[in-house]
Amino acid sequence: GDSVTQMEGPVTLSEEAFLTINCTYTATGYPSLFWYVQYPGEGLQLLLKATKADDKGSNKGFEATYRKETTSFHLEKGSVQVSDSAVYFCALSASPGAGSYQLTFGKGTKLSVIP
Amino acid sequence: GAGVSQTPSNKVTEKGKYVELRCDPISGHTALYWYRQSLGQGPEFLIYFQGTGAADDSGLPNDRFFAVRPEGSVSTLKIQRTERGDSAVYLCASSLFGTAISSTDTQYFGPGTRLTVL
């Protein structure tokens, strides 16, 4: 079945450092890929998405590129802020035509940014 | 409010009891999903509704779990004979169409119900 593997946390960075959180997936066909974020005390929010190979999703300075050849969707940000401290989840949903598009999530990576 | 709402926010029950968890999706959203998130894990899919019908219930762990969405909006997740292993945060999400390929069809999550079975 479909699965998502993402970098184990926790990750602690200083403010303005470069962030990479690795995510790889296993799925048939051409799934859609997502990064969700959960800020302390809040619900899951979509951060960015990409629906086909070589698409780049971006939002709030975060970027991720859908790499079909390496089955990866790594999250990056050039300069993190304290307000980016949260748990980040990589997720996928099935290829078009599957009929059911529930999300399959990774285990999450907790990011702490210190001033 | 315009978001997905879930009630109660917290539920503590005793082993063997019956519980109901409610989800109120965003108005007009045809698709509704239930997920379960155990401590330190990502959410795991339970069931997906398209309108009033359960289009995919392959994630329900056993027949103690059941969900309904009788009028195509509010959904209730029902757990019979609760066990300590059912303790988790139960998340509900809704989306406009229930597909992932449209740039506008995002799953929006509620704040969750934290279930504790003693």
PDB file of C-alpha atoms in Angstrom, chain A:
ATOM      1  CA  GLY A   1       0.000   0.000   0.000  1.00  0.00           C
ATOM      2  CA  ASP A   2       0.877   3.670  -0.112  1.00  0.00           C
ATOM      3  CA  SER A   3       3.308   4.974   2.479  1.00  0.00           C
ATOM      4  CA  VAL A   4       5.238   8.103   3.402  1.00  0.00           C
ATOM      5  CA  THR A   5       8.588   8.233   5.173  1.00  0.00           C
ATOM      6  CA  GLN A   6       9.835  11.500   6.558  1.00  0.00           C
ATOM      7  CA  MET A   7      12.827  12.633   8.497  1.00  0.00           C
ATOM      8  CA  GLU A   8      12.739  11.792  12.174  1.00  0.00           C
ATOM      9  CA  GLY A   9      12.739  14.700  14.563  1.00  0.00           C
ATOM     10  CA  PRO A  10      12.951  16.678  16.571  1.00  0.00           C
ATOM     11  CA  VAL A  11      14.872  19.281  14.607  1.00  0.00           C
ATOM     12  CA  THR A  12      16.245  22.341  16.383  1.00  0.00           C
ATOM     13  CA  LEU A  13      17.550  25.292  14.365  1.00  0.00           C
ATOM     14  CA  SER A  14      18.645  28.813  15.089  1.00  0.00           C
ATOM     15  CA  GLU A  15      16.647  31.654  13.617  1.00  0.00           C
ATOM     16  CA  GLU A  16      17.576  32.411   9.973  1.00  0.00           C
ATOM     17  CA  ALA A  17      19.036  28.938   9.431  1.00  0.00           C
ATOM     18  CA  PHE A  18      18.237  26.866   6.338  1.00  0.00           C
ATOM     19  CA  LEU A  19      15.646  24.136   6.763  1.00  0.00           C
ATOM     20  CA  THR A  20      15.288  20.835   4.945  1.00  0.00           C
ATOM     21  CA  ILE A  21      12.871  18.122   6.010  1.00  0.00           C
ATOM     22  CA  ASN A  22      13.176  15.023   3.870  1.00  0.00           C
ATOM     23  CA  CYS A  23      10.141  13.116   2.639  1.00  0.00           C
ATOM     24  CA  THR A  24       9.967  10.079   0.364  1.00  0.00           C
ATOM     25  CA  TYR A  25       6.945   8.095  -0.672  1.00  0.00           C
ATOM     26  CA  THR A  26       5.789   4.765  -2.052  1.00  0.00           C
ATOM     27  CA  ALA A  27       2.674   4.766  -4.210  1.00  0.00           C
ATOM     28  CA  THR A  28       1.404   3.529  -7.540  1.00  0.00           C
ATOM     29  CA  GLY A  29       0.807   5.918 -10.390  1.00  0.00           C
ATOM     30  CA  TYR A  30       0.926   9.656  -9.855  1.00  0.00           C
ATOM     31  CA  PRO A  31      -0.198  10.632  -6.370  1.00  0.00           C
ATOM     32  CA  SER A  32      -0.655  14.201  -5.200  1.00  0.00           C
ATOM     33  CA  LEU A  33       1.783  15.316  -2.504  1.00  0.00           C
ATOM     34  CA  PHE A  34       1.252  17.638   0.437  1.00  0.00           C
ATOM     35  CA  TRP A  35       2.903  19.253   3.404  1.00  0.00           C
ATOM     36  CA  TYR A  36       0.656  19.968   6.375  1.00  0.00           C
ATOM     37  CA  VAL A  37       1.690  21.930   9.460  1.00  0.00           C
ATOM     38  CA  GLN A  38       0.402  21.773  13.010  1.00  0.00           C
ATOM     39  CA  TYR A  39       1.263  24.790  15.144  1.00  0.00           C
ATOM     40  CA  PRO A  40       1.152  24.365  18.935  1.00  0.00           C
ATOM     41  CA  GLY A  41      -2.448  24.167  20.134  1.00  0.00           C
ATOM     42  CA  GLU A  42      -3.878  24.361  16.622  1.00  0.00           C
ATOM     43  CA  GLY A  43      -5.289  21.983  14.023  1.00  0.00           C
ATOM     44  CA  LEU A  44      -3.645  20.684  10.867  1.00  0.00           C
ATOM     45  CA  GLN A  45      -3.286  23.247   8.092  1.00  0.00           C
ATOM     46  CA  LEU A  46      -2.276  22.727   4.501  1.00  0.00           C
ATOM     47  CA  LEU A  47       1.100  24.371   3.886  1.00  0.00           C
ATOM     48  CA  LEU A  48       1.613  23.497   0.221  1.00  0.00           C
ATOM     49  CA  LYS A  49       0.798  20.880  -2.382  1.00  0.00           C
ATOM     50  CA  ALA A  50       1.912  19.562  -5.781  1.00  0.00           C
ATOM     51  CA  THR A  51      -0.234  17.417  -8.027  1.00  0.00           C
ATOM     52  CA  LYS A  52       2.144  16.301 -10.779  1.00  0.00           C
ATOM     53  CA  ALA A  53       5.799  15.538 -11.356  1.00  0.00           C
ATOM     54  CA  ASP A  54       8.180  18.529 -11.335  1.00  0.00           C
ATOM     55  CA  ASP A  55       5.520  20.806  -9.841  1.00  0.00           C
ATOM     56  CA  LYS A  56       6.784  23.079  -7.089  1.00  0.00           C
ATOM     57  CA  GLY A  57       4.488  23.961  -4.231  1.00  0.00           C
ATOM     58  CA  SER A  58       5.274  27.102  -2.253  1.00  0.00           C
ATOM     59  CA  ASN A  59       3.788  29.095   0.588  1.00  0.00           C
ATOM     60  CA  LYS A  60       5.079  31.364   3.386  1.00  0.00           C
ATOM     61  CA  GLY A  61       8.652  30.986   2.144  1.00  0.00           C
ATOM     62  CA  PHE A  62       8.472  27.175   2.175  1.00  0.00           C
ATOM     63  CA  GLU A  63       8.996  25.185  -1.024  1.00  0.00           C
ATOM     64  CA  ALA A  64       8.838  21.547  -2.088  1.00  0.00           C
ATOM     65  CA  THR A  65       9.320  19.988  -5.539  1.00  0.00           C
ATOM     66  CA  TYR A  66       7.577  16.797  -6.642  1.00  0.00           C
ATOM     67  CA  ARG A  67      10.412  14.517  -7.841  1.00  0.00           C
ATOM     68  CA  LYS A  68       8.994  11.425  -9.518  1.00  0.00           C
ATOM     69  CA  GLU A  69      12.417   9.940 -10.282  1.00  0.00           C
ATOM     70  CA  THR A  70      13.448   9.917  -6.626  1.00  0.00           C
ATOM     71  CA  THR A  71       9.897   9.617  -5.200  1.00  0.00           C
ATOM     72  CA  SER A  72      10.607  12.597  -2.976  1.00  0.00           C
ATOM     73  CA  PHE A  73       8.971  15.831  -1.835  1.00  0.00           C
ATOM     74  CA  HIS A  74      11.488  17.499   0.471  1.00  0.00           C
ATOM     75  CA  LEU A  75      10.423  20.649   2.328  1.00  0.00           C
ATOM     76  CA  GLU A  76      12.815  23.611   2.336  1.00  0.00           C
ATOM     77  CA  LYS A  77      12.942  27.136   3.672  1.00  0.00           C
ATOM     78  CA  GLY A  78      15.836  29.485   3.266  1.00  0.00           C
ATOM     79  CA  SER A  79      15.562  31.343   6.575  1.00  0.00           C
ATOM     80  CA  VAL A  80      13.414  30.003   9.404  1.00  0.00           C
ATOM     81  CA  GLN A  81      11.746  32.120  12.052  1.00  0.00           C
ATOM     82  CA  VAL A  82      10.710  31.345  15.609  1.00  0.00           C
ATOM     83  CA  SER A  83       7.109  31.396  14.391  1.00  0.00           C
ATOM     84  CA  ASP A  84       7.865  28.382  12.141  1.00  0.00           C
ATOM     85  CA  SER A  85       8.153  26.155  15.212  1.00  0.00           C
ATOM     86  CA  ALA A  86       5.566  23.425  14.626  1.00  0.00           C
ATOM     87  CA  VAL A  87       5.120  19.799  13.593  1.00  0.00           C
ATOM     88  CA  TYR A  88       5.341  19.221   9.838  1.00  0.00           C
ATOM     89  CA  PHE A  89       3.628  16.285   8.115  1.00  0.00           C
ATOM     90  CA  CYS A  90       4.289  15.015   4.615  1.00  0.00           C
ATOM     91  CA  ALA A  91       1.297  13.321   3.007  1.00  0.00           C
ATOM     92  CA  LEU A  92       0.052  11.863  -0.257  1.00  0.00           C
ATOM     93  CA  SER A  93      -3.261  11.055  -1.858  1.00  0.00           C
ATOM     94  CA  ALA A  94      -3.996   8.550  -4.563  1.00  0.00           C
ATOM     95  CA  SER A  95      -3.656   9.011  -8.303  1.00  0.00           C
ATOM     96  CA  PRO A  96      -6.592  10.440 -10.259  1.00  0.00           C
ATOM     97  CA  GLY A  97      -9.235   7.812 -10.904  1.00  0.00           C
ATOM     98  CA  ALA A  98      -8.614   5.934  -7.687  1.00  0.00           C
ATOM     99  CA  GLY A  99     -12.018   6.944  -6.388  1.00  0.00           C
ATOM    100  CA  SER A 100     -10.930   7.668  -2.846  1.00  0.00           C
ATOM    101  CA  TYR A 101      -8.476  10.380  -1.949  1.00  0.00           C
ATOM    102  CA  GLN A 102      -7.773  10.016   1.700  1.00  0.00           C
ATOM    103  CA  LEU A 103      -4.418  11.294   2.865  1.00  0.00           C
ATOM    104  CA  THR A 104      -1.595   8.968   3.883  1.00  0.00           C
ATOM    105  CA  PHE A 105       0.660  10.784   6.334  1.00  0.00           C
ATOM    106  CA  GLY A 106       4.212  10.434   7.537  1.00  0.00           C
ATOM    107  CA  LYS A 107       4.905  10.404  11.263  1.00  0.00           C
ATOM    108  CA  GLY A 108       5.657  14.109  11.465  1.00  0.00           C
ATOM    109  CA  THR A 109       8.784  16.125  12.174  1.00  0.00           C
ATOM    110  CA  LYS A 110       8.842  18.539  15.087  1.00  0.00           C
ATOM    111  CA  LEU A 111      10.739  21.731  14.340  1.00  0.00           C
ATOM    112  CA  SER A 112      11.884  24.100  17.057  1.00  0.00           C
ATOM    113  CA  VAL A 113      13.467  27.411  16.075  1.00  0.00           C
ATOM    114  CA  ILE A 114      15.417  29.228  18.755  1.00  0.00           C
ATOM    115  CA  PRO A 115      16.202  32.967  18.693  1.00  0.00           C
TER     116      PRO A 115
END
